[in-house]
Amino acid sequence: MMAALAPGFLALGAFMAVVPLLRRENTPARSLLTGVSFVLLLRYFHWRVTETVPPPGLTADFLIGLPFMLAESASLIAVALSMLFLSRTIDRSGAAKVDNRASDPAAPLIDMFICTYNEDKSILERTIIGATGMQYGNYRVWVLDDGRRLWLRRLAQELGCRYLARTDNRHAKAGNINHALRHVSELPQPPDFIAILDADFVPRPDFLSRTISLMDDAGIGVVQTPQHFINPDPIQSNLGATDVWPDEQRFFFDILMPAKDAWGVAFCCGTSSLIRYGALMQIGGFPTDSVTEDYLVTLRLKELGFNTIYLNERLTIGLAPEGLKEYITQRGRWCLGFMQIVRGRSGPLSRHSKLPFIDRLSLVDAFMSWTAVYGTKMFGLVVPWLFLLFGIKAVQADLSELLRYFLPFYVWHGLTMAWLSRGRSLAMMTDVSQLVAAPAVLKAVATGLLKPKGHKFKVTAKGGERGRKFVEWPLLRLYGGALIITLAAIAYAFILHLRGESIAYGGLALAWSLYNALILTVVCFVCIEQPRKRKAERFNRNEPILVHQGGKSYLARLGDISISGARLIDPDPPAIGSKLECQIYGRSIGSVVVRRTRNGFAVRFEESMDIRVHAIRAFYAGEYVRAYRGIRAIPVGKALLLRLFG
């Protein structure tokens, strides 16, 4: 066994010796690590194809083994393409300069579109307040209401922005934006640029002034910025890993999009983007032949010579899907929309498309990630069962052989991905998130490829009651059943019906099944939704603030804060119901004591519109929302153990 482990240890030692000499932003350094990973992948792939496929024939081994090998081959192609794109990266922050346009009334006119359908007032109020507080000299804010709500019209008027509604919901979000484009095109002064915000994304004051500077290049059609979230996603919250593990989108926005941008294939993600109005009108507005109209905007603009670039700065803060059902719905919609693109005239193999080769290759990369990777994950749950329960040997290898060929690639590639992503990529957590979304994704793949037209846009619900524990039973039944079968297969093969073949070749199936059992256990816990007590996220602080009460002033320590209240540390707390003034957010804010705590008291801020406007702008403009800079595996593992056994 030590001989089988030796190549893996060699890969580990070589990586640890080389990586301290390298810089993440350096293209040759990134190419070296991804290149070695690719070579080790080829070594494994050659062995897998030539040595492990069952002999051809009408046997169960071959009829299962060949499709699994083909699926795994497609998955490895997806891995190879991802490594190609990750071999470069770019940071455009140095080119994004705030200049006199931030205060010049004659600056290019920007129309900010806030797209909404059914979101709560508390969500929309934050977004509108943030949007109307931009540090930019010439812009208009429009609320595009596809819900046709009277209260929202009144709120828009109260907060000083424009309101638009239409008589139907044709083509969902894309149709809503196109209706607004037609309206502003008929105004005496049409815009120069369009900024898109989803209803739950609050912009920072410098969102427009940072992105507009990159539009000085007339060849830029879209400036896309990342999506950051104020709340944990369902995987974070349901595993109790909010403080040690980032939301699932961090790898995409922090690592993959800068890499795509370096290759010239970054793409529009809808919200938090700035789009050149003239270019958008040349393509007829937002395309409506995919439910992911944003990606399609990039492709249609690229055909006319307008590029999409990516500014990796936290300029907007939104809401991640708050429940597992919403999380799955969102991923399914993304996948369905992409399959519609693949089948349409902007697909990678389309003869009607004018896209260059690198854009087509990027589309193939995304296609393989949606199809092959998720399909192979599900295949990988079943193959070890078949051997342990029925003796079907789809992979003709034992554990020691696999370790010699697969372990060096696994070690090097895993460490490379962790290094490139600053820890945002851990294989186990990737497997968990992919399995959670796999049923919806694979359904969307089949639906989108077989029937690319006629699908409705499914809105990701935000807000609502989240105060109770909830079980996502369909998913739990699926993966709970898979876990039971996995454990039963292990017990059957190694306890109830021990065979010589199981001892000789079962090591691979056993190790594989044990890993699957671990991942499935974690997925089952993800399916149990944990209650969320507050709608307004609170963030820990540790700083002194001035408190005024009854003509006296004193210092208390701020324990945590949200846009609606705060917790203060004070050995002599005032009585519940007391009114006081707290020096927070750069001004004195009226507050009411609502409860005592172990070491102090909690306050609720005044509900006046003036106070709320100031608090919301100050909160989202400040550094209260933490950004993940690096993740370590040990705290993540500790959080998982506490969730599973605590």
CSV table of C-alpha atoms in Angstrom, one decimal, residues 223-574:
chain,number,residue,atom,x,y,z
A,223,VAL,CA,-19.1,46.3,-17.0
A,224,GLN,CA,-20.2,43.5,-14.7
A,225,THR,CA,-19.5,43.6,-11.0
A,226,PRO,CA,-19.7,40.7,-8.5
A,227,GLN,CA,-22.7,39.8,-6.4
A,228,HIS,CA,-22.0,39.8,-2.6
A,229,PHE,CA,-24.6,38.8,-0.1
A,230,ILE,CA,-25.6,40.1,3.3
A,231,ASN,CA,-27.1,36.8,4.4
A,232,PRO,CA,-25.8,33.3,4.4
A,233,ASP,CA,-27.0,30.9,1.7
A,234,PRO,CA,-28.8,27.6,2.7
A,235,ILE,CA,-25.7,25.5,2.7
A,236,GLN,CA,-23.9,27.9,5.1
A,237,SER,CA,-26.8,28.3,7.5
A,238,ASN,CA,-28.0,24.7,7.5
A,239,LEU,CA,-24.5,23.4,8.2
A,240,GLY,CA,-23.8,26.1,10.9
A,241,ALA,CA,-20.8,27.2,8.8
A,242,THR,CA,-21.7,30.8,8.2
A,243,ASP,CA,-18.6,32.2,9.9
A,244,VAL,CA,-16.0,29.8,8.4
A,245,TRP,CA,-17.3,29.0,4.9
A,246,PRO,CA,-18.2,31.5,2.1
A,247,ASP,CA,-21.4,31.5,0.2
A,248,GLU,CA,-21.4,29.1,-2.8
A,249,GLN,CA,-21.0,32.0,-5.3
A,250,ARG,CA,-17.7,33.3,-4.0
A,251,PHE,CA,-15.6,31.0,-6.2
A,252,PHE,CA,-17.5,32.0,-9.3
A,253,PHE,CA,-17.4,35.8,-8.7
A,254,ASP,CA,-14.0,36.1,-6.9
A,255,ILE,CA,-12.0,33.6,-8.9
A,256,LEU,CA,-13.7,32.3,-12.1
A,257,MET,CA,-15.0,35.6,-13.5
A,258,PRO,CA,-11.6,37.4,-13.2
A,259,ALA,CA,-10.1,34.4,-15.0
A,260,LYS,CA,-12.8,34.5,-17.7
A,261,ASP,CA,-12.2,38.3,-18.1
A,262,ALA,CA,-8.5,37.7,-18.6
A,263,TRP,CA,-9.4,35.6,-21.6
A,264,GLY,CA,-11.9,38.1,-22.9
A,265,VAL,CA,-15.0,36.0,-22.2
A,266,ALA,CA,-16.5,37.6,-19.0
A,267,PHE,CA,-20.2,37.8,-19.3
A,268,CYS,CA,-23.2,39.8,-18.0
A,269,CYS,CA,-24.9,38.4,-14.9
A,270,GLY,CA,-27.8,40.8,-14.9
A,271,THR,CA,-27.9,42.6,-11.7
A,272,SER,CA,-25.0,44.9,-10.6
A,273,SER,CA,-24.0,45.7,-14.2
A,274,LEU,CA,-23.6,48.8,-16.3
A,275,ILE,CA,-24.5,48.5,-20.0
A,276,ARG,CA,-24.0,50.9,-22.9
A,277,TYR,CA,-27.4,52.0,-24.0
A,278,GLY,CA,-26.6,52.6,-27.7
A,279,ALA,CA,-25.1,49.1,-28.0
A,280,LEU,CA,-28.0,47.5,-26.2
A,281,MET,CA,-30.5,49.2,-28.5
A,282,GLN,CA,-28.5,47.9,-31.5
A,283,ILE,CA,-29.3,44.3,-30.5
A,284,GLY,CA,-32.9,45.2,-29.9
A,285,GLY,CA,-32.7,45.3,-26.1
A,286,PHE,CA,-32.5,42.3,-23.9
A,287,PRO,CA,-32.9,39.0,-25.8
A,288,THR,CA,-36.0,37.0,-24.9
A,289,ASP,CA,-35.1,33.6,-26.3
A,290,SER,CA,-33.5,32.4,-23.0
A,291,VAL,CA,-34.5,32.7,-19.3
A,292,THR,CA,-30.9,33.8,-18.7
A,293,GLU,CA,-31.2,36.9,-20.8
A,294,ASP,CA,-28.1,38.5,-19.2
A,295,TYR,CA,-25.6,35.9,-20.5
A,296,LEU,CA,-27.3,36.3,-23.9
A,297,VAL,CA,-26.8,40.0,-23.8
A,298,THR,CA,-23.0,39.5,-23.7
A,299,LEU,CA,-23.1,37.1,-26.6
A,300,ARG,CA,-25.2,39.3,-28.9
A,301,LEU,CA,-23.1,42.4,-28.0
A,302,LYS,CA,-19.9,40.4,-28.7
A,303,GLU,CA,-21.2,39.6,-32.2
A,304,LEU,CA,-21.3,43.4,-32.8
A,305,GLY,CA,-17.8,43.9,-31.4
A,306,PHE,CA,-18.8,45.1,-27.9
A,307,ASN,CA,-16.9,43.4,-25.0
A,308,THR,CA,-18.0,42.6,-21.5
A,309,ILE,CA,-15.4,43.2,-18.8
A,310,TYR,CA,-15.4,42.5,-15.1
A,311,LEU,CA,-14.7,44.8,-12.2
A,312,ASN,CA,-14.1,42.6,-9.1
A,313,GLU,CA,-15.1,45.1,-6.4
A,314,ARG,CA,-17.9,44.8,-3.9
A,315,LEU,CA,-20.1,47.6,-5.2
A,316,THR,CA,-23.6,46.0,-4.5
A,317,ILE,CA,-24.8,43.8,-1.7
A,318,GLY,CA,-27.9,41.6,-2.1
A,319,LEU,CA,-29.7,38.6,-0.7
A,320,ALA,CA,-28.6,35.0,-1.3
A,321,PRO,CA,-31.4,32.5,-1.7
A,322,GLU,CA,-32.7,32.1,1.9
A,323,GLY,CA,-34.1,28.6,1.5
A,324,LEU,CA,-33.0,25.4,-0.1
A,325,LYS,CA,-36.0,25.4,-2.4
A,326,GLU,CA,-35.2,28.9,-3.7
A,327,TYR,CA,-31.5,27.9,-4.0
A,328,ILE,CA,-32.4,24.9,-6.2
A,329,THR,CA,-34.9,26.9,-8.3
A,330,GLN,CA,-32.3,29.5,-9.0
A,331,ARG,CA,-29.7,26.9,-10.2
A,332,GLY,CA,-32.3,25.1,-12.3
A,333,ARG,CA,-33.2,28.4,-14.0
A,334,TRP,CA,-29.6,29.2,-14.7
A,335,CYS,CA,-29.0,25.8,-16.2
A,336,LEU,CA,-32.2,25.8,-18.3
A,337,GLY,CA,-31.4,29.3,-19.7
A,338,PHE,CA,-27.9,28.1,-20.6
A,339,MET,CA,-29.3,25.1,-22.4
A,340,GLN,CA,-31.6,27.4,-24.4
A,341,ILE,CA,-28.5,29.4,-25.4
A,342,VAL,CA,-26.8,26.2,-26.5
A,343,ARG,CA,-29.7,25.3,-28.7
A,344,GLY,CA,-30.1,28.8,-30.1
A,345,ARG,CA,-28.3,30.9,-32.7
A,346,SER,CA,-25.6,32.0,-30.2
A,347,GLY,CA,-24.7,28.4,-29.2
A,348,PRO,CA,-21.1,27.2,-29.4
A,349,LEU,CA,-21.8,25.1,-32.6
A,350,SER,CA,-24.2,27.5,-34.3
A,351,ARG,CA,-23.4,28.3,-37.9
A,352,HIS,CA,-25.3,31.6,-37.6
A,353,SER,CA,-23.2,32.9,-34.7
A,354,LYS,CA,-20.4,35.4,-35.3
A,355,LEU,CA,-18.7,34.6,-32.0
A,356,PRO,CA,-14.9,34.0,-32.0
A,357,PHE,CA,-13.4,30.6,-31.1
A,358,ILE,CA,-12.5,31.6,-27.5
A,359,ASP,CA,-16.1,32.5,-26.8
A,360,ARG,CA,-17.4,29.3,-28.2
A,361,LEU,CA,-14.8,27.4,-26.1
A,362,SER,CA,-16.1,29.2,-23.0
A,363,LEU,CA,-19.6,28.2,-23.8
A,364,VAL,CA,-18.4,24.6,-24.2
A,365,ASP,CA,-16.7,24.9,-20.8
A,366,ALA,CA,-20.0,26.0,-19.2
A,367,PHE,CA,-22.0,23.3,-21.0
A,368,MET,CA,-19.7,20.6,-19.8
A,369,SER,CA,-19.8,21.9,-16.3
A,370,TRP,CA,-23.6,21.8,-16.2
A,371,THR,CA,-24.0,18.4,-18.0
A,372,ALA,CA,-21.0,16.1,-17.5
A,373,VAL,CA,-20.0,17.1,-14.0
A,374,TYR,CA,-23.5,16.8,-12.5
A,375,GLY,CA,-24.2,13.6,-14.4
A,376,THR,CA,-21.0,12.0,-13.3
A,377,LYS,CA,-21.7,12.9,-9.7
A,378,MET,CA,-25.0,11.0,-9.8
A,379,PHE,CA,-23.4,8.1,-11.6
A,380,GLY,CA,-20.7,7.9,-9.0
A,381,LEU,CA,-23.3,7.2,-6.3
A,382,VAL,CA,-24.6,4.1,-8.1
A,383,VAL,CA,-21.5,2.4,-9.4
A,384,PRO,CA,-20.1,1.2,-6.1
A,385,TRP,CA,-23.6,-0.2,-5.1
A,386,LEU,CA,-23.6,-2.3,-8.2
A,387,PHE,CA,-20.4,-4.1,-7.2
A,388,LEU,CA,-21.1,-4.4,-3.5
A,389,LEU,CA,-24.7,-5.7,-4.0
A,390,PHE,CA,-24.5,-7.5,-7.4
A,391,GLY,CA,-20.8,-8.0,-8.2
A,392,ILE,CA,-21.1,-5.7,-11.3
A,393,LYS,CA,-17.5,-4.6,-11.8
A,394,ALA,CA,-17.9,-1.4,-13.8
A,395,VAL,CA,-14.3,-0.3,-13.0
A,396,GLN,CA,-11.7,-3.1,-13.4
A,397,ALA,CA,-9.2,-1.9,-10.8
A,398,ASP,CA,-8.4,-2.3,-7.1
A,399,LEU,CA,-7.8,0.4,-4.6
A,400,SER,CA,-4.0,0.3,-4.9
A,401,GLU,CA,-4.1,0.8,-8.6
A,402,LEU,CA,-6.4,3.7,-8.3
A,403,LEU,CA,-4.2,5.3,-5.7
A,404,ARG,CA,-1.2,5.1,-8.0
A,405,TYR,CA,-2.8,6.9,-10.9
A,406,PHE,CA,-5.6,9.0,-9.4
A,407,LEU,CA,-4.1,10.2,-6.1
A,408,PRO,CA,-1.3,12.3,-7.6
A,409,PHE,CA,-3.8,14.2,-9.7
A,410,TYR,CA,-6.3,14.5,-6.9
A,411,VAL,CA,-3.7,15.9,-4.5
A,412,TRP,CA,-2.0,18.3,-7.0
A,413,HIS,CA,-5.3,19.5,-8.5
A,414,GLY,CA,-7.0,20.0,-5.1
A,415,LEU,CA,-4.1,22.0,-3.8
A,416,THR,CA,-3.8,24.0,-7.0
A,417,MET,CA,-7.5,24.9,-6.8
A,418,ALA,CA,-7.2,25.8,-3.2
A,419,TRP,CA,-4.2,28.0,-3.9
A,420,LEU,CA,-5.7,29.7,-6.9
A,421,SER,CA,-9.0,30.3,-5.1
A,422,ARG,CA,-7.5,31.2,-1.7
A,423,GLY,CA,-9.4,28.3,-0.2
A,424,ARG,CA,-12.7,29.0,-1.8
A,425,SER,CA,-12.6,25.6,-3.4
A,426,LEU,CA,-12.7,22.5,-1.2
A,427,ALA,CA,-13.5,19.2,-3.0
A,428,MET,CA,-15.9,18.0,-0.3
A,429,MET,CA,-17.9,21.2,-0.1
A,430,THR,CA,-18.1,21.3,-3.9
A,431,ASP,CA,-19.5,17.8,-4.0
A,432,VAL,CA,-22.1,18.7,-1.4
A,433,SER,CA,-23.3,21.8,-3.3
A,434,GLN,CA,-23.4,19.9,-6.6
A,435,LEU,CA,-25.4,17.0,-5.2
A,436,VAL,CA,-27.9,19.4,-3.7
A,437,ALA,CA,-28.6,21.0,-7.0
A,438,ALA,CA,-28.1,17.9,-9.2
A,439,PRO,CA,-31.7,16.7,-9.6
A,440,ALA,CA,-32.9,20.2,-10.7
A,441,VAL,CA,-29.9,20.8,-12.9
A,442,LEU,CA,-30.1,17.4,-14.7
A,443,LYS,CA,-33.9,18.0,-15.2
A,444,ALA,CA,-33.1,21.4,-16.6
A,445,VAL,CA,-30.4,20.0,-19.0
A,446,ALA,CA,-32.9,17.5,-20.4
A,447,THR,CA,-35.7,20.0,-20.6
A,448,GLY,CA,-33.6,22.8,-22.2
A,449,LEU,CA,-32.0,20.6,-24.8
A,450,LEU,CA,-35.2,18.7,-25.8
A,451,LYS,CA,-37.5,21.7,-25.7
A,452,PRO,CA,-35.6,25.0,-25.8
A,453,LYS,CA,-38.6,27.2,-26.2
A,454,GLY,CA,-41.7,28.0,-24.2
A,455,HIS,CA,-40.4,28.0,-20.6
A,456,LYS,CA,-41.5,30.5,-17.9
A,457,PHE,CA,-39.1,32.5,-15.8
A,458,LYS,CA,-39.1,31.2,-12.2
A,459,VAL,CA,-38.5,34.1,-9.8
A,460,THR,CA,-36.2,33.3,-6.8
A,461,ALA,CA,-38.4,34.2,-3.8
A,462,LYS,CA,-36.8,36.6,-1.3
A,463,GLY,CA,-38.0,37.6,2.2
A,464,GLY,CA,-41.0,35.9,3.8
A,465,GLU,CA,-41.2,33.9,7.1
A,466,ARG,CA,-38.0,32.0,7.9
A,467,GLY,CA,-38.4,31.6,11.7
A,468,ARG,CA,-39.2,27.8,11.8
A,469,LYS,CA,-37.3,24.7,11.1
A,470,PHE,CA,-38.3,23.1,7.7
A,471,VAL,CA,-37.4,19.9,6.0
A,472,GLU,CA,-37.0,19.8,2.2
A,473,TRP,CA,-38.5,16.3,2.1
A,474,PRO,CA,-38.2,15.5,-1.7
A,475,LEU,CA,-34.5,16.0,-1.6
A,476,LEU,CA,-34.1,14.4,1.8
A,477,ARG,CA,-36.0,11.3,0.6
A,478,LEU,CA,-33.7,11.0,-2.4
A,479,TYR,CA,-30.4,11.4,-0.7
A,480,GLY,CA,-31.5,9.8,2.6
A,481,GLY,CA,-32.5,6.7,0.5
A,482,ALA,CA,-29.1,6.8,-1.3
A,483,LEU,CA,-27.4,6.9,2.1
A,484,ILE,CA,-29.3,3.9,3.3
A,485,ILE,CA,-28.5,2.0,0.2
A,486,THR,CA,-24.8,2.9,0.4
A,487,LEU,CA,-24.6,1.7,4.1
A,488,ALA,CA,-26.6,-1.4,3.3
A,489,ALA,CA,-24.3,-2.3,0.4
A,490,ILE,CA,-21.3,-2.0,2.6
A,491,ALA,CA,-22.9,-4.2,5.3
A,492,TYR,CA,-24.0,-6.7,2.8
A,493,ALA,CA,-20.6,-7.1,1.0
A,494,PHE,CA,-18.4,-7.0,4.0
A,495,ILE,CA,-20.5,-8.5,6.8
A,496,LEU,CA,-23.4,-10.6,5.5
A,497,HIS,CA,-22.1,-12.0,2.3
A,498,LEU,CA,-18.3,-11.7,2.4
A,499,ARG,CA,-16.7,-13.0,-0.8
A,500,GLY,CA,-13.1,-13.4,-1.9
A,501,GLU,CA,-13.7,-11.0,-4.7
A,502,SER,CA,-15.0,-8.4,-2.2
A,503,ILE,CA,-11.7,-8.7,-0.3
A,504,ALA,CA,-9.6,-8.6,-3.4
A,505,TYR,CA,-11.3,-5.8,-5.3
A,506,GLY,CA,-13.7,-4.4,-2.8
A,507,GLY,CA,-11.3,-1.9,-1.3
A,508,LEU,CA,-12.0,0.6,-4.1
A,509,ALA,CA,-15.8,0.2,-3.7
A,510,LEU,CA,-15.5,0.4,0.1
A,511,ALA,CA,-13.4,3.6,0.1
A,512,TRP,CA,-15.7,5.1,-2.6
A,513,SER,CA,-18.8,4.1,-0.7
A,514,LEU,CA,-17.5,5.5,2.6
A,515,TYR,CA,-16.7,8.8,1.0
A,516,ASN,CA,-20.2,8.9,-0.6
A,517,ALA,CA,-21.7,8.1,2.7
A,518,LEU,CA,-20.0,11.1,4.3
A,519,ILE,CA,-21.1,13.4,1.5
A,520,LEU,CA,-24.6,12.1,1.6
A,521,THR,CA,-24.8,12.6,5.3
A,522,VAL,CA,-23.8,16.2,5.0
A,523,VAL,CA,-26.3,16.7,2.1
A,524,CYS,CA,-29.1,15.3,4.3
A,525,PHE,CA,-28.3,17.8,7.0
A,526,VAL,CA,-28.4,20.6,4.4
A,527,CYS,CA,-31.9,19.4,3.6
A,528,ILE,CA,-33.0,20.4,7.2
A,529,GLU,CA,-33.6,24.1,7.1
A,530,GLN,CA,-32.5,25.9,10.2
A,531,PRO,CA,-34.7,28.8,11.4
A,532,ARG,CA,-33.6,32.4,10.8
A,533,LYS,CA,-34.8,34.6,13.6
A,534,ARG,CA,-34.2,38.0,12.1
A,535,LYS,CA,-35.0,39.5,8.7
A,536,ALA,CA,-32.3,42.1,9.2
A,537,GLU,CA,-28.9,40.5,9.3
A,538,ARG,CA,-26.8,41.6,12.3
A,539,PHE,CA,-23.0,41.9,12.3
A,540,ASN,CA,-20.6,41.7,15.3
A,541,ARG,CA,-18.8,44.9,16.2
A,542,ASN,CA,-16.5,45.9,19.0
A,543,GLU,CA,-16.3,49.7,19.3
A,544,PRO,CA,-17.3,52.4,21.8
A,545,ILE,CA,-20.3,54.6,21.0
A,546,LEU,CA,-21.8,57.6,22.8
A,547,VAL,CA,-25.2,57.2,24.4
A,548,HIS,CA,-27.4,60.2,25.5
A,549,GLN,CA,-30.2,59.6,28.0
A,550,GLY,CA,-32.0,62.0,30.2
A,551,GLY,CA,-29.5,64.8,29.8
A,552,LYS,CA,-26.6,62.5,30.6
A,553,SER,CA,-24.0,61.1,28.2
A,554,TYR,CA,-21.9,58.0,28.6
A,555,LEU,CA,-19.9,55.5,26.6
A,556,ALA,CA,-21.2,52.0,25.8
A,557,ARG,CA,-19.6,49.3,23.7
A,558,LEU,CA,-21.4,48.3,20.4
A,559,GLY,CA,-21.8,44.5,20.4
A,560,ASP,CA,-23.6,44.0,17.1
A,561,ILE,CA,-25.6,46.1,14.6
A,562,SER,CA,-28.2,45.9,11.8
A,563,ILE,CA,-30.1,48.6,9.9
A,564,SER,CA,-33.0,48.3,12.4
A,565,GLY,CA,-31.2,48.0,15.8
A,566,ALA,CA,-28.1,47.2,17.8
A,567,ARG,CA,-26.9,45.4,20.9
A,568,LEU,CA,-24.8,47.4,23.4
A,569,ILE,CA,-22.6,46.1,26.2
A,570,ASP,CA,-23.2,48.1,29.4
A,571,PRO,CA,-22.8,46.9,33.0
A,572,ASP,CA,-25.7,49.2,34.1
A,573,PRO,CA,-28.3,48.9,31.3
A,574,PRO,CA,-31.4,51.2,31.2
